[in-house]
Short mmCIF file of C-alpha atoms in Angstrom, two decimals:
data_model
loop_
_atom_site.label_atom_id
_atom_site.label_comp_id
_atom_site.label_asym_id
_atom_site.label_seq_id
_atom_site.Cartn_x
_atom_site.Cartn_y
_atom_site.Cartn_z
CA MET M 1 5.48 -49.71 -24.47
CA ALA M 2 4.31 -50.12 -28.11
CA ASN M 3 0.76 -49.32 -27.10
CA THR M 4 1.93 -46.15 -25.28
CA ASN M 5 3.95 -45.12 -28.36
CA ARG M 6 0.97 -45.70 -30.67
CA TRP M 7 -1.44 -43.89 -28.41
CA LEU M 8 1.03 -40.75 -28.16
CA ARG M 9 1.49 -41.07 -32.04
CA SER M 10 -2.13 -40.83 -32.22
CA CYS M 11 -2.83 -37.74 -29.94
CA LEU M 12 -0.02 -35.79 -31.89
CA THR M 13 -1.59 -36.27 -35.38
CA THR M 14 -4.77 -34.52 -36.38
CA LYS M 15 -6.69 -37.44 -37.49
CA GLY M 16 -9.45 -38.30 -35.15
CA HIS M 17 -8.17 -36.21 -32.31
CA PRO M 18 -7.84 -32.38 -33.12
CA HIS M 19 -8.88 -31.55 -29.41
CA VAL M 20 -6.06 -33.26 -28.16
CA ASN M 21 -3.76 -30.85 -30.34
CA LYS M 22 -5.56 -27.86 -29.07
CA ILE M 23 -5.32 -28.92 -25.36
CA LEU M 24 -1.38 -29.57 -25.87
CA VAL M 25 -1.00 -26.32 -27.55
CA ALA M 26 -2.90 -24.46 -25.18
CA GLY M 27 -0.78 -25.94 -22.23
CA VAL M 28 2.45 -25.38 -23.90
CA GLY M 29 1.37 -21.56 -24.45
CA ALA M 30 0.50 -21.28 -20.84
CA LEU M 31 3.67 -22.70 -19.39
CA GLY M 32 5.64 -20.38 -21.88
CA SER M 33 3.60 -17.27 -20.69
CA ALA M 34 4.10 -18.28 -17.17
CA ALA M 35 8.03 -18.31 -17.68
CA VAL M 36 7.98 -15.07 -19.60
CA ALA M 37 6.11 -13.57 -16.69
CA LEU M 38 8.41 -14.95 -13.90
CA ALA M 39 11.35 -13.64 -16.09
CA LEU M 40 10.34 -10.07 -16.66
CA GLY M 41 7.63 -9.39 -14.01
CA GLY M 42 9.65 -10.54 -11.17
CA GLY M 43 9.04 -7.67 -8.60
CA VAL M 44 11.91 -6.10 -6.84
CA ALA M 45 10.09 -5.03 -3.90
CA SER M 46 7.75 -6.65 -1.60
CA ALA M 47 4.07 -5.57 -1.32
CA ASP M 48 4.01 -2.42 0.64
CA ASP M 49 7.58 -2.24 1.72
CA GLY M 50 6.35 -1.07 5.14
CA VAL M 51 4.64 2.18 4.07
CA VAL M 52 0.99 1.21 4.64
CA GLY M 53 -0.38 3.37 7.39
CA GLN M 54 2.25 6.26 6.95
CA THR M 55 1.42 9.41 5.56
CA TYR M 56 2.57 9.97 1.89
CA ALA M 57 5.29 12.26 2.82
CA ASP M 58 6.85 9.67 5.16
CA ALA M 59 6.30 7.00 2.71
CA LYS M 60 8.04 9.00 -0.05
CA ALA M 61 11.07 9.42 2.33
CA ALA M 62 11.05 5.60 3.26
CA LEU M 63 10.68 4.55 -0.52
CA SER M 64 13.49 7.00 -1.46
CA GLN M 65 15.74 5.35 1.02
CA GLN M 66 15.01 2.09 -0.64
CA GLY M 67 15.78 3.52 -4.17
CA MET M 68 12.07 3.54 -4.97
CA ALA M 69 9.87 6.18 -6.16
CA PRO M 70 6.22 6.29 -5.26
CA VAL M 71 3.70 6.61 -7.74
CA VAL M 72 -0.08 7.94 -6.69
CA ALA M 73 -2.15 5.05 -7.94
CA SER M 74 -5.57 6.28 -6.53
CA THR M 75 -6.76 8.79 -3.88
CA VAL M 76 -9.78 8.51 -1.83
CA GLY M 77 -11.45 12.21 -0.43
CA ASP M 78 -10.15 15.48 -0.90
CA ARG M 79 -9.73 16.79 2.64
CA LYS M 80 -6.07 16.93 2.62
CA ASP M 81 -2.92 17.66 0.63
CA TRP M 82 -1.13 14.53 -0.67
CA ASP M 83 1.77 14.60 1.78
CA SER M 84 -0.85 14.54 4.61
CA CYS M 85 -2.88 11.82 2.98
CA ILE M 86 -2.61 8.26 4.48
CA VAL M 87 -1.13 5.31 2.29
CA THR M 88 -3.78 2.49 2.58
CA SER M 89 -1.90 0.05 0.23
CA ALA M 90 1.08 -0.23 -1.76
CA THR M 91 2.13 -2.60 -4.59
CA PRO M 92 5.19 -2.75 -6.77
CA ALA M 93 4.86 -1.42 -9.96
CA SER M 94 5.39 -3.43 -13.18
CA GLY M 95 8.79 -4.20 -14.07
CA ILE M 96 8.17 -3.19 -17.71
CA ASP M 97 7.36 0.20 -18.96
CA GLY M 98 4.68 1.14 -21.83
CA PHE M 99 7.43 0.66 -24.48
CA GLY M 100 8.94 -2.68 -23.20
CA ASN M 101 12.04 -1.26 -21.40
CA GLN M 102 12.85 -2.47 -17.89
CA ALA M 103 11.22 0.55 -15.75
CA THR M 104 12.83 1.86 -12.80
CA ARG M 105 11.92 0.82 -9.38
CA LYS M 106 8.43 2.33 -8.56
CA MET M 107 5.64 1.53 -6.07
CA ASN M 108 2.18 2.31 -6.66
CA VAL M 109 0.34 3.69 -3.61
CA ASN M 110 -3.27 4.47 -2.80
CA LEU M 111 -4.06 7.40 -0.52
CA ASN M 112 -6.94 8.06 1.76
CA CYS M 113 -7.25 11.61 1.92
CA TYR M 114 -10.07 12.19 4.31
CA ALA M 115 -9.82 13.00 7.83
CA LYS M 116 -8.26 10.43 10.14
CA TYR M 117 -11.20 9.18 11.41
CA SER M 118 -14.82 9.90 10.86
CA THR M 119 -16.81 12.85 12.80
CA SER M 120 -20.28 14.25 12.12
CA GLN M 121 -18.65 16.68 10.05
CA TRP M 122 -15.71 14.92 8.20
CA PRO M 123 -15.70 11.64 6.58
CA GLY M 124 -12.76 9.04 7.45
CA PHE M 125 -12.05 5.74 9.07
CA SER M 126 -14.97 4.53 11.24
CA LEU M 127 -14.24 4.53 15.01
CA GLN M 128 -15.34 0.76 14.88
CA SER M 129 -12.54 -0.37 12.50
CA PRO M 130 -9.10 -0.98 13.76
CA GLU M 131 -7.75 1.71 11.64
CA GLY M 132 -10.04 4.25 13.10
CA GLN M 133 -9.60 3.33 16.84
CA LYS M 134 -5.80 3.16 16.43
CA ILE M 135 -5.89 6.75 14.94
CA TYR M 136 -8.66 7.98 17.65
CA GLN M 137 -6.28 6.65 20.42
CA ALA M 138 -3.13 8.15 19.12
CA ASP M 139 -4.88 11.52 18.96
CA LEU M 140 -6.16 11.08 22.42
CA ALA M 141 -2.87 10.34 23.84
CA ALA M 142 -1.20 13.39 21.95
CA LYS M 143 -4.24 15.61 23.17
CA LYS M 144 -3.54 14.62 26.81
CA GLN M 145 0.33 15.08 26.50
CA ARG M 146 -0.32 18.60 24.95
CA GLU M 147 -2.70 19.33 27.97
CA ALA M 148 -0.21 18.02 30.46
CA GLN M 149 2.51 20.20 28.92
CA ALA M 150 0.56 23.31 28.85
CA ALA M 151 -0.68 22.68 32.71
CA ALA M 152 3.05 22.22 33.52
CA ALA M 153 3.90 25.35 31.55
CA ALA M 154 1.17 27.47 33.46
CA GLN M 155 2.32 25.99 36.92
CA GLN M 156 5.81 27.11 36.10
CA SER M 157 4.57 30.57 35.21
CA GLU M 158 2.74 30.92 38.27
CA GLU M 159 5.61 29.80 40.15
CA GLU M 160 8.08 32.37 38.45
CA GLN M 161 5.48 35.21 39.03
CA LEU M 162 5.41 34.25 42.69
CA ALA M 163 9.01 34.26 42.97
CA VAL M 164 9.35 37.53 41.35
CA ALA M 165 6.71 39.11 43.59
CA GLY M 166 8.14 37.62 46.72
CA GLY M 167 11.65 38.93 45.89
CA GLU M 168 10.46 42.49 45.29
#
């Protein structure tokens, strides 16, 4: 016990061991900084809050329902207006504003404003990527549905014309 106390006292003095004091001060400073960061910067929202992959317009509405406001952190591309852009990532904004005051609940979002997927004329997600493939398949399904609706409407119109012609 006596040896431990003697060693501890020797570490805390600047005689012979100044590097130990520097290490202790650095360690205490790091722990203090971590405690302050946890107390002040604790995020009130999870990263993305389910808005990644949505259009900016839909993400604004979803975040608004959660009491948050989106802040556009960055955009890629210029082919669309912001409301039509796709949210590629979202992270909670810092809990402290530039003046040291508690900031309101904000979410930084990054937008992809290129076309949905790339073509020979438009940049966008590669069709080989999961995002590009998902968007492409959704567009194909929507196109098939529109074609089926148009065919059904044309057939109904033809049947109505035949009924009118047969009733004359």
